[in-house]
CSV table of C-alpha atoms in Angstrom, one decimal:
chain,number,residue,atom,x,y,z
A,14,MET,CA,93.5,57.9,112.6
A,15,ALA,CA,95.1,61.0,111.5
A,16,PRO,CA,93.6,62.8,108.5
A,17,ALA,CA,95.3,62.6,105.1
A,18,SER,CA,96.3,66.0,105.2
A,19,ASP,CA,98.0,65.8,108.6
A,20,LEU,CA,100.1,62.7,107.3
A,21,LYS,CA,102.2,65.2,105.2
A,22,SER,CA,103.4,66.9,108.0
A,23,ILE,CA,104.5,63.7,109.9
A,24,ALA,CA,108.3,63.3,109.2
A,25,ALA,CA,109.0,60.0,107.3
A,26,ALA,CA,111.4,58.9,109.9
A,27,ASP,CA,108.3,58.5,112.2
A,28,LEU,CA,106.5,56.2,109.8
A,29,LEU,CA,109.4,53.8,109.3
A,30,SER,CA,111.2,51.2,111.6
A,31,PRO,CA,114.8,51.7,112.5
A,32,GLU,CA,115.8,49.2,109.8
A,33,ALA,CA,114.0,51.0,107.3
A,34,ASN,CA,115.2,54.3,108.1
A,35,ALA,CA,118.8,52.9,108.1
A,36,ALA,CA,118.0,51.7,104.5
A,37,ALA,CA,116.4,55.0,103.4
A,38,ALA,CA,119.5,56.8,104.7
A,39,LEU,CA,121.9,54.6,103.0
A,40,ALA,CA,119.8,55.1,99.6
A,41,ALA,CA,120.0,58.8,100.0
A,42,ALA,CA,123.6,58.9,100.9
A,43,THR,CA,124.8,56.7,98.2
A,44,ALA,CA,122.6,58.5,95.5
A,45,THR,CA,125.4,61.0,94.9
A,46,ALA,CA,128.4,59.0,96.3
A,47,PRO,CA,130.5,56.4,94.2
A,48,GLY,CA,130.3,53.9,97.0
A,49,VAL,CA,129.6,53.1,100.5
A,50,LEU,CA,132.1,52.5,103.4
A,51,THR,CA,130.7,50.6,106.4
A,52,ILE,CA,132.3,50.5,109.8
A,53,ASP,CA,131.2,48.0,112.4
A,54,LEU,CA,131.8,49.6,115.7
A,55,ASP,CA,130.6,46.6,117.6
A,56,ALA,CA,133.4,44.8,116.1
A,57,ILE,CA,135.8,47.3,117.2
A,58,VAL,CA,134.4,47.1,120.7
A,59,ALA,CA,134.7,43.2,120.4
A,60,ASN,CA,138.3,43.6,119.3
A,61,TRP,CA,139.0,46.0,122.2
A,62,ARG,CA,137.6,43.6,124.7
A,63,LYS,CA,139.7,40.6,123.3
A,64,LEU,CA,142.8,42.6,123.6
A,65,GLU,CA,142.0,43.7,127.0
A,66,LYS,CA,141.3,40.2,128.2
A,67,THR,CA,144.7,39.2,126.6
A,68,ALA,CA,146.6,41.7,128.5
A,69,VAL,CA,144.9,41.5,132.1
A,70,PRO,CA,145.9,42.8,134.4
A,71,ALA,CA,147.3,45.6,132.5
A,72,GLU,CA,144.9,48.4,131.4
A,73,CYS,CA,144.0,48.5,127.7
A,74,ALA,CA,144.0,51.9,126.2
A,75,ALA,CA,143.1,52.8,122.5
A,76,VAL,CA,145.0,54.5,119.8
A,77,ILE,CA,142.5,56.6,117.7
A,78,LYS,CA,145.0,58.9,115.8
A,79,ALA,CA,144.5,59.5,111.8
A,80,ASP,CA,140.8,59.6,112.2
A,81,ALA,CA,140.7,56.2,114.3
A,82,TYR,CA,142.8,54.6,111.2
A,83,GLY,CA,140.2,55.9,108.7
A,84,CYS,CA,137.2,54.6,110.6
A,85,GLY,CA,135.9,57.7,112.3
A,86,LEU,CA,137.6,59.3,115.2
A,87,GLN,CA,134.4,60.4,117.2
A,88,PRO,CA,132.1,57.4,116.5
A,89,VAL,CA,135.0,54.9,117.4
A,90,ALA,CA,135.9,57.0,120.7
A,91,ARG,CA,132.3,57.1,121.7
A,92,ALA,CA,131.8,53.4,121.2
A,93,LEU,CA,135.2,52.3,123.1
A,94,ALA,CA,134.5,54.8,125.9
A,95,ALA,CA,131.0,53.2,126.4
A,96,ALA,CA,132.6,49.7,126.4
A,97,GLY,CA,135.0,50.9,129.2
A,98,CYS,CA,138.2,52.1,127.5
A,99,LYS,CA,139.5,55.2,129.7
A,100,THR,CA,142.8,56.0,128.1
A,101,PHE,CA,143.3,57.1,124.5
A,102,PHE,CA,146.1,58.3,122.1
A,103,VAL,CA,145.9,60.7,119.3
A,104,ALA,CA,148.7,62.1,117.3
A,105,THR,CA,148.0,65.8,117.0
A,106,LEU,CA,146.3,68.7,119.0
A,107,ASP,CA,143.4,68.9,116.4
A,108,GLU,CA,142.7,65.1,116.9
A,109,ALA,CA,142.8,65.8,120.6
A,110,ARG,CA,140.3,68.5,120.3
A,111,LEU,CA,137.9,66.3,118.3
A,112,ALA,CA,138.5,63.6,120.8
A,113,ARG,CA,137.7,65.6,123.8
A,114,GLU,CA,134.4,66.7,122.3
A,115,VAL,CA,133.1,63.0,122.9
A,116,LEU,CA,135.5,61.9,125.8
A,117,PRO,CA,135.0,64.4,128.4
A,118,SER,CA,136.7,62.5,131.3
A,119,ALA,CA,139.2,60.2,129.6
A,120,ASP,CA,142.9,60.5,129.8
A,121,LEU,CA,144.1,61.5,126.5
A,122,TYR,CA,147.6,61.6,125.2
A,123,VAL,CA,149.3,63.4,122.3
A,124,LEU,CA,151.8,61.4,120.6
A,125,ASP,CA,153.5,64.2,118.4
A,126,GLY,CA,154.8,65.7,121.7
A,127,PHE,CA,154.9,69.4,123.0
A,128,PHE,CA,155.9,72.8,121.6
A,129,GLN,CA,155.9,75.8,123.9
A,130,ASN,CA,153.5,77.8,121.8
A,131,CYS,CA,151.0,75.0,122.3
A,132,GLY,CA,150.7,74.8,126.0
A,133,ASP,CA,147.6,76.7,126.3
A,134,SER,CA,145.8,74.2,123.9
A,135,PHE,CA,147.1,71.3,126.0
A,136,ALA,CA,145.5,72.9,129.0
A,137,LYS,CA,142.2,73.9,127.1
A,138,PHE,CA,141.7,70.4,125.9
A,139,ASN,CA,142.9,68.7,129.0
A,140,CYS,CA,145.4,66.5,127.2
A,141,ARG,CA,148.9,65.1,127.9
A,142,PRO,CA,151.8,65.5,125.7
A,143,VAL,CA,154.0,62.5,125.1
A,144,ILE,CA,157.6,64.2,125.5
A,145,GLY,CA,160.3,62.8,123.4
A,146,ASP,CA,163.3,65.0,124.1
A,147,LEU,CA,164.9,67.3,126.6
A,148,TYR,CA,164.0,70.4,125.0
A,149,GLU,CA,160.3,69.4,124.9
A,150,LEU,CA,160.7,68.6,128.6
A,151,ALA,CA,162.3,72.0,129.4
A,152,GLU,CA,159.5,73.7,127.5
A,153,TRP,CA,156.7,71.9,129.2
A,154,ASP,CA,158.3,72.7,132.6
A,155,VAL,CA,158.4,76.4,131.9
A,156,PHE,CA,154.7,76.3,130.7
A,157,CYS,CA,153.7,74.5,133.9
A,158,ARG,CA,155.4,76.8,136.2
A,159,ARG,CA,154.0,79.9,134.4
A,160,SER,CA,150.5,78.6,134.0
A,161,GLY,CA,150.1,76.6,137.0
A,162,TRP,CA,149.0,73.7,134.7
A,163,SER,CA,149.3,70.2,136.2
A,164,GLY,CA,147.6,68.0,133.8
A,165,GLY,CA,150.6,65.5,133.4
A,166,ALA,CA,152.7,64.2,130.7
A,167,ALA,CA,154.2,61.0,129.3
A,168,ILE,CA,157.9,60.4,128.7
A,169,HIS,CA,159.0,58.6,125.7
A,170,ILE,CA,162.1,56.6,125.8
A,171,ASP,CA,163.9,55.4,122.5
A,172,THR,CA,165.0,51.7,123.2
A,173,GLY,CA,165.7,51.0,119.5
A,174,MET,CA,163.3,52.3,117.1
A,175,ASN,CA,165.5,55.4,116.6
A,176,ARG,CA,162.4,57.6,115.7
A,177,LEU,CA,161.2,59.6,118.9
A,178,GLY,CA,162.1,59.7,122.4
A,179,LEU,CA,164.9,60.3,125.0
A,180,ASN,CA,167.9,58.0,124.4
A,181,LEU,CA,168.8,55.8,127.5
A,182,VAL,CA,171.5,58.1,128.8
A,183,GLU,CA,169.1,61.0,128.7
A,184,ALA,CA,166.3,58.8,130.3
A,185,ASN,CA,168.7,57.8,133.2
A,186,GLY,CA,169.5,61.5,133.6
A,187,ILE,CA,166.1,62.5,134.8
A,188,VAL,CA,165.7,59.6,137.2
A,189,PRO,CA,166.5,61.9,140.3
A,190,ARG,CA,164.0,64.4,138.9
A,191,ILE,CA,161.3,61.4,138.9
A,192,ASN,CA,162.2,60.1,142.4
A,193,ALA,CA,162.0,63.5,143.8
A,194,GLY,CA,158.4,63.5,143.6
A,195,ASP,CA,155.8,66.1,142.3
A,196,HIS,CA,157.2,65.4,138.8
A,197,GLY,CA,154.0,65.5,136.8
A,198,ILE,CA,155.0,62.3,134.7
A,199,THR,CA,152.0,60.1,134.4
A,200,LEU,CA,153.4,57.5,132.1
A,201,VAL,CA,156.8,56.2,130.7
A,202,MET,CA,156.7,54.5,127.5
A,203,SER,CA,158.5,53.0,124.4
A,204,HIS,CA,157.7,51.6,121.2
A,205,LEU,CA,158.9,48.4,119.5
A,206,ALA,CA,160.2,48.3,115.9
A,207,CYS,CA,159.3,44.7,115.2
A,208,ALA,CA,156.7,43.3,117.3
A,209,GLU,CA,154.9,41.7,114.2
A,210,THR,CA,157.7,39.4,113.8
A,211,LEU,CA,157.6,36.9,116.7
A,212,ASN,CA,161.2,36.0,117.2
A,213,HIS,CA,163.0,39.3,115.9
A,214,PRO,CA,165.9,39.8,118.1
A,215,LEU,CA,165.3,43.5,118.6
A,216,ASN,CA,162.0,42.6,120.6
A,217,ALA,CA,164.1,41.0,123.5
A,218,LYS,CA,166.7,43.9,123.1
A,219,GLN,CA,164.1,46.6,123.5
A,220,LEU,CA,162.3,44.8,126.3
A,221,ALA,CA,165.3,44.4,128.3
A,222,ALA,CA,166.3,48.2,127.9
A,223,PHE,CA,162.7,49.5,128.7
A,224,ARG,CA,162.5,47.1,131.6
A,225,GLU,CA,165.7,48.4,133.3
A,226,ILE,CA,164.8,52.2,132.8
A,227,ALA,CA,161.2,51.8,133.6
A,228,SER,CA,162.0,50.2,137.0
A,229,LEU,CA,164.0,53.4,137.8
A,230,TYR,CA,160.9,55.7,137.4
A,231,ASP,CA,159.4,54.8,140.8
A,232,GLY,CA,155.5,54.7,140.8
A,233,VAL,CA,155.2,55.8,137.2
A,234,PRO,CA,153.1,53.4,135.1
A,235,ALA,CA,154.9,51.8,132.2
A,236,SER,CA,153.8,51.0,128.7
A,237,LEU,CA,155.6,49.2,125.9
A,238,ALA,CA,153.0,46.9,123.8
A,239,ASN,CA,151.5,47.9,120.5
A,240,SER,CA,149.0,45.9,119.1
A,241,SER,CA,151.3,43.0,117.8
A,242,ALA,CA,153.3,43.1,121.0
A,243,ILE,CA,150.5,42.3,123.2
A,244,PHE,CA,150.5,38.9,121.7
A,245,LEU,CA,154.4,38.5,122.3
A,246,GLY,CA,153.5,37.6,125.9
A,247,PRO,CA,152.9,39.4,129.3
A,248,GLN,CA,156.3,40.2,129.8
A,249,PHE,CA,155.5,43.0,127.0
A,250,GLN,CA,152.4,44.3,128.7
A,251,PHE,CA,153.5,46.0,131.7
A,252,ASP,CA,150.9,48.5,133.0
A,253,MET,CA,149.2,49.5,130.0
A,254,VAL,CA,148.9,48.3,126.4
A,255,ARG,CA,148.2,50.7,123.5
A,256,PRO,CA,146.5,48.8,120.6
A,257,GLY,CA,145.7,50.6,117.3
A,258,ALA,CA,145.9,48.4,114.2
A,259,ALA,CA,144.2,45.3,115.8
A,260,LEU,CA,141.2,47.4,117.0
A,261,TYR,CA,140.4,47.9,113.1
A,262,GLY,CA,140.7,44.4,112.1
A,263,ILE,CA,144.4,44.4,110.8
A,264,ASN,CA,146.1,41.3,111.9
A,265,PRO,CA,148.3,41.8,114.7
A,266,THR,CA,150.1,38.4,114.3
A,267,PRO,CA,150.9,38.1,110.4
A,268,GLU,CA,152.7,34.9,111.2
A,269,ALA,CA,149.4,33.1,112.3
A,270,ASP,CA,145.7,33.5,111.8
A,271,ASN,CA,144.2,36.9,112.3
A,272,PRO,CA,142.5,36.8,115.9
A,273,MET,CA,140.6,40.1,115.3
A,274,GLN,CA,137.2,40.7,113.6
A,275,PRO,CA,136.9,42.4,110.5
A,276,VAL,CA,135.6,46.0,111.0
A,277,VAL,CA,135.4,47.7,107.5
A,278,ASP,CA,133.2,46.8,104.5
A,279,LEU,CA,133.8,48.8,101.2
A,280,LYS,CA,131.4,48.8,98.3
A,281,ALA,CA,131.2,50.8,94.9
A,282,ARG,CA,128.8,51.2,92.0
A,283,ILE,CA,129.0,49.6,88.7
A,284,ILE,CA,128.3,52.5,86.4
A,285,GLN,CA,128.6,51.0,83.0
A,286,LEU,CA,128.9,47.3,81.4
A,287,ARG,CA,130.8,47.0,78.0
A,288,ASN,CA,131.9,44.1,75.7
A,289,VAL,CA,135.7,44.0,74.5
A,290,GLU,CA,136.7,41.7,71.7
A,291,ARG,CA,139.8,39.1,72.0
A,292,GLY,CA,142.9,41.1,71.5
A,293,ASP,CA,141.5,44.4,72.6
A,294,SER,CA,143.4,46.3,75.5
A,295,VAL,CA,141.8,47.8,78.6
A,296,GLY,CA,142.9,50.8,80.5
A,297,TYR,CA,145.9,53.3,80.5
A,298,GLY,CA,148.9,52.0,78.9
A,299,GLY,CA,147.1,49.1,77.2
A,300,THR,CA,148.8,46.7,79.5
A,301,TRP,CA,146.0,44.2,80.0
A,302,THR,CA,144.7,42.4,76.8
A,303,ALA,CA,141.5,40.3,76.6
A,304,ARG,CA,142.3,36.7,75.9
A,305,ARG,CA,138.6,35.9,74.8
A,306,PRO,CA,135.5,38.1,74.3
A,307,THR,CA,135.1,39.8,77.5
A,308,ARG,CA,132.3,41.5,79.6
A,309,LEU,CA,133.6,44.2,81.9
A,310,ALA,CA,132.2,46.1,84.6
A,311,ILE,CA,133.3,49.7,85.1
A,312,VAL,CA,133.3,50.6,88.9
A,313,SER,CA,133.2,54.0,90.3
A,314,ALA,CA,136.1,53.7,92.5
A,315,GLY,CA,140.0,54.4,92.0
A,316,TYR,CA,143.1,55.6,93.7
A,317,ALA,CA,141.6,58.9,94.5
A,318,ASP,CA,139.3,56.8,96.8
A,319,GLY,CA,142.2,54.8,98.4
A,320,TYR,CA,142.0,51.8,96.0
A,321,PHE,CA,145.7,51.8,95.0
A,322,ARG,CA,146.8,51.9,91.4
A,323,ALA,CA,149.2,48.8,92.3
A,324,ALA,CA,146.1,46.7,92.6
A,325,GLY,CA,145.6,46.6,88.8
A,326,SER,CA,146.6,43.7,86.4
A,327,ASN,CA,148.6,43.3,83.2
A,328,ASP,CA,149.2,40.6,80.9
A,329,GLY,CA,151.7,39.1,83.1
A,330,THR,CA,150.3,39.7,86.4
A,331,ARG,CA,147.0,39.1,88.0
A,332,GLY,CA,145.8,42.0,90.3
A,333,ALA,CA,143.3,42.3,93.2
A,334,GLU,CA,139.8,40.9,93.1
A,335,VAL,CA,136.5,42.3,93.8
A,336,ILE,CA,133.2,40.5,94.8
A,337,VAL,CA,130.3,40.8,92.3
A,338,ALA,CA,127.1,39.0,93.1
A,339,GLY,CA,128.8,36.8,95.6
A,340,LYS,CA,131.8,35.8,93.3
A,341,ARG,CA,135.3,36.8,93.1
A,342,CYS,CA,136.1,38.7,89.7
A,343,PRO,CA,139.5,40.0,88.7
A,344,VAL,CA,140.6,43.6,88.2
A,345,ALA,CA,141.3,44.2,84.3
A,346,GLY,CA,143.9,46.6,83.6
A,347,ARG,CA,145.2,49.6,85.5
A,348,VAL,CA,143.1,51.2,88.2
A,349,SER,CA,142.7,54.9,87.3
A,350,MET,CA,141.9,58.0,89.6
A,351,ASP,CA,138.3,57.3,89.8
A,352,LEU,CA,137.5,54.2,88.0
A,353,MET,CA,138.5,50.4,87.4
A,354,ALA,CA,137.4,47.6,85.2
A,355,VAL,CA,136.4,44.3,86.5
A,356,ASP,CA,136.2,41.1,84.3
A,357,VAL,CA,132.8,39.6,84.9
A,358,THR,CA,132.7,37.4,81.8
A,359,ASP,CA,132.2,34.3,84.0
A,360,LEU,CA,129.2,35.4,85.7
A,361,PRO,CA,125.6,34.4,84.5
A,362,ASP,CA,124.2,36.7,82.0
A,363,LYS,CA,122.6,39.7,83.6
A,364,THR,CA,124.2,39.0,87.0
A,365,ALA,CA,126.1,42.1,86.9
A,366,ARG,CA,124.1,45.1,86.2
A,367,ARG,CA,124.4,48.9,86.0
A,368,GLY,CA,123.8,50.4,89.4
A,369,HIS,CA,124.7,47.2,91.4
A,370,MET,CA,127.2,47.5,94.2
A,371,VAL,CA,130.4,45.4,94.2
A,372,THR,CA,132.4,44.7,97.4
A,373,LEU,CA,136.0,46.0,97.4
A,374,LEU,CA,136.8,45.1,101.1
A,375,GLY,CA,134.6,42.5,103.0
A,376,GLU,CA,132.9,39.2,102.1
A,377,GLY,CA,136.3,37.4,102.7
A,378,ILE,CA,138.5,40.1,101.1
A,379,THR,CA,140.5,41.2,104.2
A,380,VAL,CA,142.4,44.5,104.8
A,381,ASP,CA,145.6,42.4,104.7
A,382,GLU,CA,144.8,40.7,101.4
A,383,LEU,CA,144.0,44.2,99.9
A,384,ALA,CA,147.3,45.4,101.4
A,385,HIS,CA,149.2,42.7,99.8
A,386,HIS,CA,147.7,43.7,96.4
A,387,PHE,CA,148.6,47.4,97.1
A,388,GLY,CA,152.1,46.5,98.0
A,389,THR,CA,151.7,48.0,101.5
A,390,ILE,CA,150.4,47.4,105.1
A,391,GLY,CA,146.7,47.5,106.3
A,392,TYR,CA,147.4,50.6,108.3
A,393,GLU,CA,148.0,52.4,105.0
A,394,VAL,CA,144.8,51.0,103.4
A,395,LEU,CA,142.4,51.9,105.9
A,396,SER,CA,144.0,55.4,106.5
A,397,SER,CA,143.6,56.0,102.9
A,398,LEU,CA,140.2,55.3,102.2
A,399,GLY,CA,138.8,58.3,100.3
A,400,SER,CA,136.3,61.0,101.5
A,401,ARG,CA,134.0,60.4,98.5
A,402,TYR,CA,132.3,57.4,100.0
A,403,ALA,CA,129.0,57.6,101.7
A,404,ARG,CA,129.9,56.4,105.4
A,405,ILE,CA,127.7,54.2,107.4
A,406,TYR,CA,128.0,53.1,111.0
A,407,LYS,CA,127.0,49.9,112.5
A,408,GLY,CA,126.1,49.1,116.2
A,409,GLY,CA,128.3,51.2,118.6
A,410,GLU,CA,125.8,51.0,121.4
A,411,ALA,CA,127.8,48.4,123.4
A,412,LYS,CA,127.7,48.7,127.2
A,413,SER,CA,130.7,48.3,129.6
A,414,GLU,CA,130.6,44.9,131.3
A,415,THR,CA,130.3,46.9,134.5
A,416,GLY,CA,127.2,48.8,133.1
A,417,GLY,CA,128.4,51.7,131.4
A,418,ALA,CA,126.2,54.2,129.5
A,419,PRO,CA,125.5,53.4,125.7
A,420,ALA,CA,127.6,55.0,123.1
A,421,ASN,CA,125.9,57.3,120.5
A,422,ALA,CA,126.5,55.6,117.3
A,423,ALA,CA,126.8,57.8,114.3
A,424,ALA,CA,124.0,58.3,111.9
A,425,PRO,CA,124.7,57.6,108.2
A,426,ALA,CA,126.7,60.5,106.6
A,427,ALA,CA,126.3,62.0,103.4
A,428,PRO,CA,129.3,62.0,101.2
A,429,ALA,CA,131.8,64.7,101.7
């Protein structure tokens, strides 16, 4: 046995089990943070595999823009690559740089397009622009001729979104160039405007337009489907599907039950408990009035942390709920920048205590439920989660079904 004096030189991590290390890291991270955001990487991998099976034989890519919808670009990218994902989409070159650090061999597309002064960065990070107009195409051509770069690019065609992309006349106009060979185009793609609405007439209109133009791009893989469009049927799936929101647990089929696993759990700390009398108001504006003697838990999260002000309540409208000791309790009054009040009157005495964590997202409170109270969509909920939370990653060591290497799950992170 090592002498007592030597024990002091042994790192604490060497004395603890992995579970105890994780608990210790969580305690250390949350000591100075108002709450903790836990991301389940295994759930993200499971969601990707479900989408991949739904889209067979199409390739299933992954959209990891906006910090992987707030879930952490690099941890998510590592986990998905280990599971077998080979193609990723980001929005910006900065995101491409971060992605390339952990995706040395993946195909990486940048959705925000090409500018001539960015050509060297595309070559440096070995990523492909998604080209959305003829000016971009001309600038890309010039860069490729001058530099000798041959990394490829995607062509985005507007079939009805009216946001980005060549119009149908322009898309037809470059068909001779495509058919001439050596064109450098590795993907032709479009984007549905209303895929989450099962029978929206624009879906069929866009599908017909894209099918016609994609058929003219001889030998170029085609991609139309986002998360929701994967569930519209195989006719929308083409050669590649590009899920984003569904990977992170947002319901891609809002007219039916959510087929995806939940990914995010968000907790914040009770920092004070207080009693208010019947008739007392709570919060800014005095819009919520206690109808009985009320016990309040003041929780350390607010709209600066991504918990929207719209989730508050007033005397005429019930707001969102949080989970306190396993029970749903309503938000009382307006959500402020750093704090919210929660009515815990109906809990047994001493169930809610200073320092305890309450659940804002998770334990049955879904991203889509919270989005309803926020007056927005799940995409905005996840991408708005604040930087003050301690961030913990679960899992991420999934292996490809063909035996790929394990992903390196991110360690618990201290708050920003």
